[in-house]
Amino acid sequence: MEITLDALLQSRDSRHELQQQLLQLYPDSTLVCLTVIMPGNVKRNLYSLVTAQAAVTALLERMGDHVTATRARDLATGYEAYLITDLPTLEAKRVTCDIEDSHPLGRLFDIDVMSADGTPISRQAVGGEPRRCLLCDHEARWCMRNHSHTQEELKARIQQLVDDYVR
């Protein structure tokens, strides 16, 4: 199902609201938020759902008993997962960066670790490098800003990554 820009913006607002609620509900814990990187107007499809499941599995395997609560939303605007952990914020960020960098689908994971005020912790805060583009060696943000690649190229790469992972 294709989504509109308005629906995408509303989902971001709704996600932010839920993050704020969870931060208030669990003030002494760390909030980890997962979404899937999926360019284009279709955010929920077989590829995004396989990727989301792989990400949640990786998070639960790596954080194990440190996860004290979970919540998920399977929306037309994309799958969202929220994990509450007793890991310190920077340790949780190190774990999520490692997952994003080492998992076969990790480049498709968008895992944010939130500070107590709701601001995402940067990769640089734990010594991490900026994310790289799916298709070239540039920083992902550079390619996004410059529209270096078509959505078709990005979608084809995502399909290849997921197909290789499933095999």
Coordinates of N, CA, C and O in Angstrom, one line a residue:
M1 N 0.8 -1.2 0.0 CA 0.0 0.0 0.0 C 0.9 1.2 0.0 O 1.8 1.4 0.8
E2 N 0.6 2.1 -0.9 CA 1.4 3.4 -1.0 C 0.9 4.3 0.1 O -0.3 4.4 0.4
I3 N 1.9 5.1 0.6 CA 1.5 6.1 1.7 C 1.8 7.5 1.1 O 2.7 7.6 0.3
T4 N 1.1 8.4 1.7 CA 1.4 9.8 1.3 C 2.4 10.4 2.2 O 2.7 9.9 3.3
L5 N 2.9 11.6 1.8 CA 3.9 12.3 2.6 C 3.2 12.7 3.9 O 3.8 12.6 5.0
D6 N 1.9 13.1 3.8 CA 1.2 13.5 5.0 C 1.1 12.3 6.0 O 1.3 12.5 7.2
A7 N 0.8 11.1 5.5 CA 0.7 9.9 6.4 C 2.1 9.6 7.0 O 2.2 9.3 8.2
L8 N 3.2 9.8 6.3 CA 4.5 9.6 6.8 C 4.8 10.6 7.9 O 5.4 10.2 8.9
L9 N 4.5 11.8 7.7 CA 4.8 12.9 8.7 C 3.9 12.6 9.9 O 4.4 12.8 11.1
Q10 N 2.7 12.2 9.8 CA 1.8 11.9 10.9 C 2.4 10.7 11.7 O 2.4 10.7 12.9
S11 N 2.9 9.7 11.0 CA 3.5 8.6 11.7 C 4.7 9.0 12.5 O 5.0 8.4 13.6
R12 N 5.5 9.9 12.0 CA 6.7 10.4 12.7 C 6.3 11.1 14.0 O 6.9 10.9 15.0
D13 N 5.2 11.9 13.9 CA 4.7 12.6 15.0 C 4.2 11.6 16.1 O 4.4 11.7 17.3
S14 N 3.5 10.6 15.6 CA 2.9 9.5 16.5 C 4.1 8.7 17.1 O 4.0 8.4 18.3
R15 N 5.1 8.5 16.4 CA 6.3 7.7 16.9 C 6.9 8.6 18.0 O 7.3 8.1 19.1
H16 N 7.1 9.9 17.7 CA 7.7 10.7 18.7 C 6.8 10.8 20.0 O 7.4 10.7 21.1
E17 N 5.5 10.9 19.8 CA 4.6 10.9 21.0 C 4.8 9.6 21.8 O 4.9 9.6 23.1
L18 N 4.8 8.4 21.2 CA 5.0 7.2 21.9 C 6.3 7.1 22.6 O 6.4 6.6 23.7
Q19 N 7.4 7.6 21.9 CA 8.7 7.6 22.5 C 8.6 8.4 23.8 O 9.2 8.0 24.9
Q20 N 8.0 9.6 23.8 CA 7.9 10.4 25.0 C 7.1 9.7 26.1 O 7.5 9.8 27.3
Q21 N 6.1 9.0 25.7 CA 5.3 8.3 26.7 C 6.1 7.2 27.3 O 6.1 7.0 28.6
L22 N 6.9 6.5 26.5 CA 7.7 5.4 27.0 C 8.8 5.9 27.9 O 9.2 5.3 28.9
L23 N 9.4 7.0 27.5 CA 10.5 7.6 28.4 C 9.9 8.0 29.7 O 10.6 7.9 30.8
Q24 N 8.7 8.5 29.8 CA 8.1 8.9 31.1 C 7.7 7.6 31.9 O 7.8 7.6 33.1
L25 N 7.2 6.6 31.2 CA 6.8 5.4 31.8 C 8.0 4.6 32.4 O 7.8 4.0 33.5
Y26 N 9.1 4.7 31.8 CA 10.3 4.0 32.2 C 11.5 5.0 32.4 O 12.5 4.9 31.6
P27 N 11.4 5.9 33.3 CA 12.4 6.9 33.4 C 13.8 6.5 33.8 O 14.8 7.2 33.5
D28 N 14.0 5.3 34.4 CA 15.3 4.8 34.8 C 15.8 3.8 33.8 O 16.8 3.1 34.2
S29 N 15.2 3.7 32.7 CA 15.7 2.7 31.7 C 16.1 3.4 30.4 O 15.9 4.6 30.3
T30 N 16.6 2.6 29.4 CA 17.0 3.1 28.1 C 16.0 2.7 27.1 O 15.6 1.5 27.1
L31 N 15.6 3.6 26.2 CA 14.6 3.3 25.2 C 15.4 3.1 23.9 O 16.2 4.0 23.4
V32 N 15.1 2.0 23.2 CA 15.7 1.6 21.9 C 14.5 1.6 20.9 O 13.5 0.9 21.2
C33 N 14.6 2.3 19.8 CA 13.5 2.4 18.8 C 14.0 1.9 17.5 O 15.1 2.3 17.0
L34 N 13.3 1.0 16.9 CA 13.7 0.4 15.6 C 12.7 0.7 14.5 O 11.5 0.6 14.7
T35 N 13.2 1.1 13.4 CA 12.4 1.2 12.1 C 13.3 0.6 11.0 O 14.4 0.3 11.2
V36 N 12.7 0.4 9.9 CA 13.4 -0.2 8.8 C 13.6 0.9 7.7 O 12.7 1.7 7.4
I37 N 14.8 0.9 7.1 CA 15.0 1.8 6.0 C 14.4 1.2 4.7 O 14.8 0.2 4.3
M38 N 13.5 2.0 4.2 CA 12.7 1.5 3.0 C 12.4 2.7 2.2 O 11.4 3.4 2.5
P39 N 13.2 3.0 1.1 CA 12.8 4.2 0.3 C 11.6 4.0 -0.5 O 11.1 2.9 -0.7
G40 N 11.0 5.1 -0.8 CA 9.8 5.0 -1.7 C 8.5 5.2 -0.9 O 8.5 5.4 0.3
N41 N 7.4 5.0 -1.6 CA 6.0 5.2 -1.1 C 5.4 4.0 -0.4 O 4.4 4.1 0.2
V42 N 6.1 2.8 -0.5 CA 5.6 1.6 0.1 C 6.6 1.3 1.2 O 7.8 0.9 0.9
K43 N 6.1 1.4 2.4 CA 7.0 1.2 3.6 C 6.8 -0.2 4.2 O 7.7 -0.7 5.0
R44 N 5.7 -0.8 3.9 CA 5.4 -2.1 4.5 C 5.2 -3.1 3.4 O 4.3 -3.1 2.6
N45 N 6.2 -4.1 3.3 CA 6.1 -5.1 2.3 C 6.9 -6.3 2.8 O 7.4 -6.3 3.9
L46 N 7.0 -7.4 2.0 CA 7.7 -8.6 2.5 C 9.1 -8.2 2.9 O 9.6 -8.7 3.9
Y47 N 9.8 -7.4 2.1 CA 11.2 -7.1 2.4 C 11.4 -6.3 3.7 O 12.3 -6.6 4.5
S48 N 10.5 -5.4 4.0 CA 10.6 -4.6 5.2 C 10.2 -5.5 6.4 O 10.8 -5.3 7.5
L49 N 9.3 -6.4 6.3 CA 8.9 -7.3 7.4 C 9.9 -8.3 7.7 O 10.2 -8.5 8.9
V50 N 10.6 -8.9 6.7 CA 11.7 -9.8 6.9 C 12.8 -9.0 7.7 O 13.4 -9.5 8.6
T51 N 13.1 -7.8 7.2 CA 14.2 -7.0 7.8 C 13.8 -6.6 9.2 O 14.7 -6.8 10.1
A52 N 12.6 -6.3 9.5 CA 12.2 -5.9 10.9 C 12.3 -7.1 11.8 O 12.8 -7.0 12.9
Q53 N 11.9 -8.3 11.3 CA 12.0 -9.5 12.2 C 13.4 -9.8 12.5 O 13.8 -10.2 13.6
A54 N 14.3 -9.7 11.5 CA 15.7 -9.9 11.7 C 16.3 -8.9 12.7 O 17.1 -9.3 13.5
A55 N 15.9 -7.7 12.6 CA 16.4 -6.7 13.5 C 15.9 -6.9 15.0 O 16.7 -6.9 15.9
V56 N 14.7 -7.2 15.1 CA 14.1 -7.5 16.5 C 14.9 -8.7 17.1 O 15.3 -8.7 18.2
T57 N 15.0 -9.8 16.3 CA 15.7 -11.0 16.7 C 17.1 -10.7 17.1 O 17.6 -11.1 18.2
A58 N 17.8 -9.9 16.3 CA 19.2 -9.5 16.7 C 19.3 -8.7 18.0 O 20.2 -8.9 18.8
L59 N 18.4 -7.8 18.1 CA 18.3 -6.9 19.3 C 18.1 -7.8 20.6 O 18.8 -7.7 21.6
L60 N 17.1 -8.7 20.5 CA 16.8 -9.6 21.6 C 17.9 -10.5 21.9 O 18.2 -10.8 23.1
E61 N 18.6 -11.0 20.9 CA 19.7 -11.9 21.1 C 20.9 -11.2 21.8 O 21.5 -11.8 22.7
R62 N 21.1 -10.0 21.4 CA 22.3 -9.3 21.9 C 22.0 -8.6 23.3 O 22.9 -8.5 24.1
M63 N 20.8 -8.2 23.5 CA 20.5 -7.5 24.7 C 19.9 -8.5 25.8 O 20.0 -8.2 27.0
G64 N 19.4 -9.6 25.3 CA 19.0 -10.7 26.2 C 18.2 -10.3 27.4 O 17.1 -9.6 27.3
D65 N 18.6 -10.7 28.6 CA 17.9 -10.4 29.8 C 17.9 -8.9 30.2 O 17.2 -8.6 31.1
H66 N 18.6 -8.1 29.4 CA 18.6 -6.7 29.7 C 17.3 -6.0 29.2 O 17.1 -4.8 29.5
V67 N 16.6 -6.7 28.3 CA 15.3 -6.1 27.8 C 14.2 -6.4 28.8 O 14.0 -7.6 29.1
T68 N 13.6 -5.3 29.3 CA 12.6 -5.5 30.3 C 11.2 -5.3 29.8 O 10.2 -5.7 30.5
A69 N 11.0 -4.7 28.6 CA 9.7 -4.6 28.0 C 9.9 -4.3 26.5 O 10.9 -3.8 26.1
T70 N 8.9 -4.7 25.7 CA 8.9 -4.5 24.3 C 7.5 -4.0 23.8 O 6.5 -4.3 24.5
R71 N 7.5 -3.4 22.7 CA 6.3 -2.9 22.1 C 6.5 -2.9 20.6 O 7.6 -2.5 20.2
A72 N 5.6 -3.2 19.8 CA 5.7 -3.2 18.4 C 4.4 -2.6 17.7 O 3.3 -2.8 18.3
R73 N 4.6 -2.0 16.6 CA 3.5 -1.5 15.8 C 3.8 -1.8 14.4 O 4.8 -1.4 13.8
D74 N 2.9 -2.6 13.8 CA 3.0 -2.9 12.3 C 2.0 -2.1 11.6 O 0.8 -2.3 11.5
L75 N 2.5 -1.0 11.0 CA 1.7 0.1 10.4 C 2.0 0.1 8.9 O 3.0 -0.3 8.4
A76 N 1.1 0.7 8.2 CA 1.2 0.9 6.7 C 2.5 1.8 6.5 O 3.1 1.7 5.4
T77 N 2.8 2.6 7.4 CA 4.0 3.5 7.3 C 5.3 2.8 7.7 O 6.3 3.5 7.7
G78 N 5.2 1.6 8.1 CA 6.4 0.8 8.4 C 6.3 0.2 9.8 O 5.5 0.7 10.7
Y79 N 7.0 -0.9 10.0 CA 7.1 -1.6 11.3 C 7.9 -0.8 12.2 O 9.0 -0.2 11.9
E80 N 7.5 -0.7 13.5 CA 8.2 0.0 14.5 C 8.3 -1.0 15.7 O 7.3 -1.6 16.1
A81 N 9.5 -1.0 16.4 CA 9.6 -1.8 17.6 C 10.3 -0.9 18.6 O 11.2 -0.1 18.3
Y82 N 9.9 -1.1 19.9 CA 10.4 -0.3 21.0 C 10.9 -1.3 22.1 O 10.1 -2.1 22.5
L83 N 12.1 -1.2 22.5 CA 12.6 -2.0 23.6 C 13.0 -1.2 24.7 O 13.7 -0.1 24.5
I84 N 12.7 -1.6 25.9 CA 13.1 -0.9 27.1 C 14.2 -1.8 27.7 O 14.0 -3.0 27.8
T85 N 15.3 -1.2 28.0 CA 16.4 -2.0 28.5 C 17.1 -1.4 29.7 O 17.0 -0.1 29.9
D86 N 17.7 -2.2 30.6 CA 18.3 -1.7 31.7 C 19.8 -1.4 31.4 O 20.6 -0.9 32.3
L87 N 20.2 -1.5 30.2 CA 21.6 -1.2 29.8 C 21.7 0.4 29.8 O 20.8 1.1 29.5
P88 N 22.9 0.8 30.3 CA 23.1 2.3 30.2 C 23.0 2.8 28.7 O 23.3 2.0 27.8
T89 N 22.7 4.0 28.5 CA 22.4 4.5 27.2 C 23.5 4.3 26.2 O 23.3 3.8 25.1
L90 N 24.7 4.7 26.6 CA 25.9 4.6 25.7 C 26.2 3.1 25.4 O 26.6 2.8 24.3
E91 N 26.1 2.2 26.4 CA 26.3 0.8 26.1 C 25.3 0.3 25.2 O 25.6 -0.5 24.2
A92 N 24.0 0.7 25.3 CA 23.0 0.2 24.4 C 23.3 0.8 23.0 O 23.1 0.0 22.0
K93 N 23.8 2.0 22.9 CA 24.1 2.5 21.6 C 25.3 1.7 20.9 O 25.2 1.5 19.7
R94 N 26.3 1.4 21.7 CA 27.4 0.5 21.2 C 26.8 -0.8 20.6 O 27.2 -1.2 19.6
V95 N 25.9 -1.4 21.4 CA 25.3 -2.7 20.9 C 24.6 -2.5 19.6 O 24.7 -3.2 18.7
T96 N 23.8 -1.4 19.5 CA 23.0 -1.2 18.3 C 23.8 -0.9 17.1 O 23.6 -1.3 16.0
C97 N 24.9 -0.1 17.3 CA 25.8 0.2 16.2 C 26.5 -1.0 15.8 O 26.6 -1.2 14.5
D98 N 26.9 -1.9 16.7 CA 27.5 -3.2 16.3 C 26.5 -4.0 15.5 O 26.9 -4.6 14.5
I99 N 25.3 -4.1 15.9 CA 24.3 -4.8 15.1 C 24.1 -4.2 13.7 O 24.1 -4.9 12.7
E100 N 24.0 -2.9 13.6 CA 23.8 -2.3 12.3 C 25.0 -2.5 11.4 O 24.9 -2.7 10.2
D101 N 26.2 -2.6 12.0 CA 27.4 -2.7 11.3 C 27.8 -4.2 10.9 O 28.5 -4.4 9.9
S102 N 27.3 -5.1 11.7 CA 27.8 -6.5 11.5 C 26.7 -7.5 11.0 O 27.0 -8.5 10.4
H103 N 25.4 -7.1 11.2 CA 24.4 -8.0 10.7 C 24.2 -7.9 9.2 O 24.4 -6.9 8.6
P104 N 24.0 -9.1 8.5 CA 23.8 -9.0 7.0 C 22.8 -8.0 6.5 O 22.9 -7.5 5.4
L105 N 21.8 -7.7 7.3 CA 20.7 -6.7 6.9 C 20.9 -5.5 7.7 O 20.0 -4.6 7.6
G106 N 21.9 -5.4 8.5 CA 22.1 -4.2 9.4 C 22.0 -2.9 8.8 O 21.6 -1.9 9.4
R107 N 22.4 -2.8 7.5 CA 22.4 -1.5 6.9 C 21.0 -1.0 6.6 O 20.7 0.2 6.4
L108 N 20.0 -2.0 6.7 CA 18.6 -1.6 6.5 C 17.9 -1.3 7.9 O 16.7 -0.9 7.9
F109 N 18.6 -1.5 9.0 CA 18.1 -1.3 10.3 C 18.3 0.2 10.6 O 19.4 0.7 10.5
D110 N 17.3 0.8 11.2 CA 17.5 2.2 11.7 C 17.1 2.1 13.2 O 16.0 2.1 13.6
I111 N 18.2 1.9 14.0 CA 18.0 1.7 15.5 C 18.5 2.9 16.2 O 19.6 3.2 16.2
D112 N 17.5 3.6 16.8 CA 17.9 4.7 17.6 C 17.8 4.4 19.1 O 17.0 3.6 19.6
V113 N 18.8 4.9 19.8 CA 18.8 4.8 21.3 C 18.6 6.3 21.8 O 19.3 7.2 21.4
M114 N 17.6 6.4 22.6 CA 17.1 7.7 23.0 C 17.7 8.2 24.3 O 17.8 7.4 25.3
S115 N 18.1 9.4 24.4 CA 18.6 10.0 25.7 C 17.3 10.2 26.5 O 16.2 10.1 26.1
A116 N 17.5 10.6 27.8 CA 16.4 10.8 28.7 C 15.5 11.9 28.2 O 14.3 11.8 28.5
D117 N 16.0 12.8 27.5 CA 15.1 13.9 27.0 C 14.5 13.6 25.6 O 13.8 14.5 25.0
G118 N 14.8 12.4 25.1 CA 14.1 12.0 23.8 C 15.0 12.3 22.6 O 14.5 12.1 21.5
T119 N 16.2 12.7 22.8 CA 17.1 13.0 21.7 C 17.8 11.7 21.3 O 18.4 11.1 22.2
P120 N 17.9 11.3 20.0 CA 18.7 10.1 19.7 C 20.2 10.4 19.9 O 20.7 11.4 19.7
I121 N 20.8 9.3 20.4 CA 22.2 9.3 20.7 C 22.9 9.1 19.3 O 22.5 8.2 18.6
S122 N 23.9 9.8 19.0 CA 24.6 9.7 17.7 C 25.6 8.5 17.7 O 26.1 8.1 18.8
R123 N 25.9 8.0 16.5 CA 26.9 7.0 16.4 C 28.3 7.5 16.9 O 29.1 6.8 17.4
Q124 N 28.5 8.8 16.6 CA 29.8 9.4 16.9 C 30.0 9.5 18.4 O 31.1 9.5 18.9
A125 N 28.9 9.5 19.2 CA 29.0 9.6 20.7 C 29.6 8.3 21.3 O 30.2 8.4 22.4
V126 N 29.6 7.2 20.5 CA 30.3 6.0 21.0 C 31.4 5.6 20.1 O 31.9 4.5 20.0
G127 N 32.0 6.6 19.3 CA 33.1 6.4 18.5 C 32.8 5.7 17.1 O 33.7 5.2 16.4
G128 N 31.5 5.7 16.8 CA 31.1 5.1 15.5 C 31.3 6.0 14.3 O 31.3 7.2 14.5
E129 N 31.4 5.4 13.2 CA 31.5 6.1 11.9 C 30.1 6.4 11.4 O 29.2 5.6 11.7
P130 N 29.9 7.4 10.6 CA 28.6 7.7 9.9 C 28.3 6.5 9.1 O 29.1 5.8 8.6
R131 N 27.0 6.3 8.9 CA 26.5 5.2 8.0 C 26.9 5.4 6.6 O 26.9 6.5 6.1
R132 N 27.2 4.3 5.9 CA 27.6 4.4 4.5 C 26.4 4.1 3.6 O 25.4 3.4 4.0
C133 N 26.5 4.6 2.4 CA 25.4 4.3 1.4 C 25.3 2.9 1.1 O 26.3 2.1 1.2
L134 N 24.1 2.5 0.7 CA 23.9 1.1 0.3 C 24.6 0.7 -1.0 O 24.9 -0.4 -1.3
L135 N 24.9 1.7 -1.8 CA 25.3 1.5 -3.2 C 26.8 1.9 -3.4 O 27.4 1.4 -4.4
C136 N 27.3 2.8 -2.7 CA 28.6 3.3 -2.9 C 29.3 3.6 -1.6 O 28.8 3.3 -0.5
D137 N 30.5 4.1 -1.6 CA 31.3 4.3 -0.4 C 31.1 5.6 0.3 O 31.7 5.9 1.3
H138 N 30.3 6.5 -0.2 CA 30.0 7.8 0.4 C 29.2 7.6 1.7 O 28.5 6.6 1.9
E139 N 29.1 8.7 2.5 CA 28.2 8.7 3.6 C 26.8 8.7 3.1 O 26.5 9.3 2.1
A140 N 25.9 7.9 3.8 CA 24.6 7.8 3.3 C 23.9 9.1 3.3 O 23.1 9.4 2.3
R141 N 24.1 10.0 4.2 CA 23.5 11.3 4.2 C 23.9 12.1 3.0 O 23.1 12.9 2.4
W142 N 25.1 12.0 2.6 CA 25.6 12.7 1.4 C 24.8 12.3 0.2 O 24.4 13.1 -0.6
C143 N 24.7 11.0 0.0 CA 24.0 10.5 -1.1 C 22.5 10.8 -1.1 O 21.9 11.2 -2.1
M144 N 21.9 10.8 0.1 CA 20.5 11.2 0.2 C 20.3 12.7 -0.2 O 19.4 13.0 -0.9
R145 N 21.2 13.5 0.4 CA 21.1 15.0 0.1 C 21.2 15.3 -1.4 O 20.6 16.2 -2.0
N146 N 22.2 14.5 -2.0 CA 22.5 14.8 -3.4 C 21.7 14.0 -4.4 O 21.9 14.1 -5.6
H147 N 20.8 13.1 -3.9 CA 20.0 12.3 -4.8 C 20.9 11.5 -5.8 O 20.7 11.5 -7.0
S148 N 21.9 10.9 -5.2 CA 23.0 10.2 -6.0 C 22.5 9.0 -6.7 O 23.0 8.5 -7.7
H149 N 21.4 8.3 -6.1 CA 20.9 7.1 -6.7 C 19.4 7.1 -6.8 O 18.7 7.8 -6.0
T150 N 18.9 6.4 -7.7 CA 17.5 6.3 -7.9 C 16.8 5.4 -6.9 O 17.5 4.5 -6.4
Q151 N 15.5 5.6 -6.7 CA 14.8 4.7 -5.8 C 14.8 3.3 -6.3 O 14.9 2.3 -5.6
E152 N 14.8 3.1 -7.6 CA 14.9 1.8 -8.2 C 16.2 1.1 -7.9 O 16.2 -0.1 -7.6
E153 N 17.3 1.8 -8.0 CA 18.6 1.2 -7.6 C 18.6 0.8 -6.1 O 19.1 -0.3 -5.8
L154 N 18.1 1.7 -5.3 CA 18.1 1.4 -3.9 C 17.2 0.2 -3.6 O 17.5 -0.7 -2.8
K155 N 16.0 0.2 -4.2 CA 15.1 -1.0 -3.9 C 15.7 -2.3 -4.4 O 15.5 -3.3 -3.8
A156 N 16.3 -2.2 -5.6 CA 17.0 -3.5 -6.1 C 18.0 -4.0 -5.1 O 18.2 -5.2 -4.9
R157 N 18.8 -3.1 -4.6 CA 19.9 -3.4 -3.6 C 19.3 -4.0 -2.3 O 19.7 -5.0 -1.8
I158 N 18.2 -3.4 -1.9 CA 17.5 -3.9 -0.7 C 16.9 -5.3 -0.9 O 17.1 -6.2 -0.1
Q159 N 16.3 -5.5 -2.1 CA 15.8 -6.8 -2.4 C 16.9 -7.9 -2.5 O 16.8 -9.0 -2.0
Q160 N 18.0 -7.5 -3.1 CA 19.2 -8.4 -3.2 C 19.7 -8.8 -1.8 O 19.9 -10.0 -1.5
L161 N 19.8 -7.8 -0.9 CA 20.3 -8.1 0.5 C 19.3 -9.0 1.2 O 19.8 -10.0 1.9
V162 N 18.0 -8.7 1.1 CA 17.1 -9.6 1.8 C 17.0 -11.0 1.2 O 17.0 -12.0 1.9
D163 N 17.0 -11.1 -0.1 CA 17.0 -12.4 -0.8 C 18.2 -13.2 -0.4 O 18.1 -14.4 -0.1
D164 N 19.4 -12.6 -0.4 CA 20.6 -13.3 0.0 C 20.5 -13.7 1.5 O 21.0 -14.8 1.8
Y165 N 19.9 -12.9 2.3 CA 19.8 -13.2 3.8 C 18.8 -14.4 4.0 O 19.1 -15.3 4.7
V166 N 17.7 -14.4 3.2 CA 16.7 -15.5 3.4 C 17.3 -16.8 2.9 O 17.0 -17.9 3.4
R167 N 18.1 -16.8 1.8 CA 18.7 -18.0 1.3 C 19.6 -18.6 2.3 O 20.0 -19.5 2.7

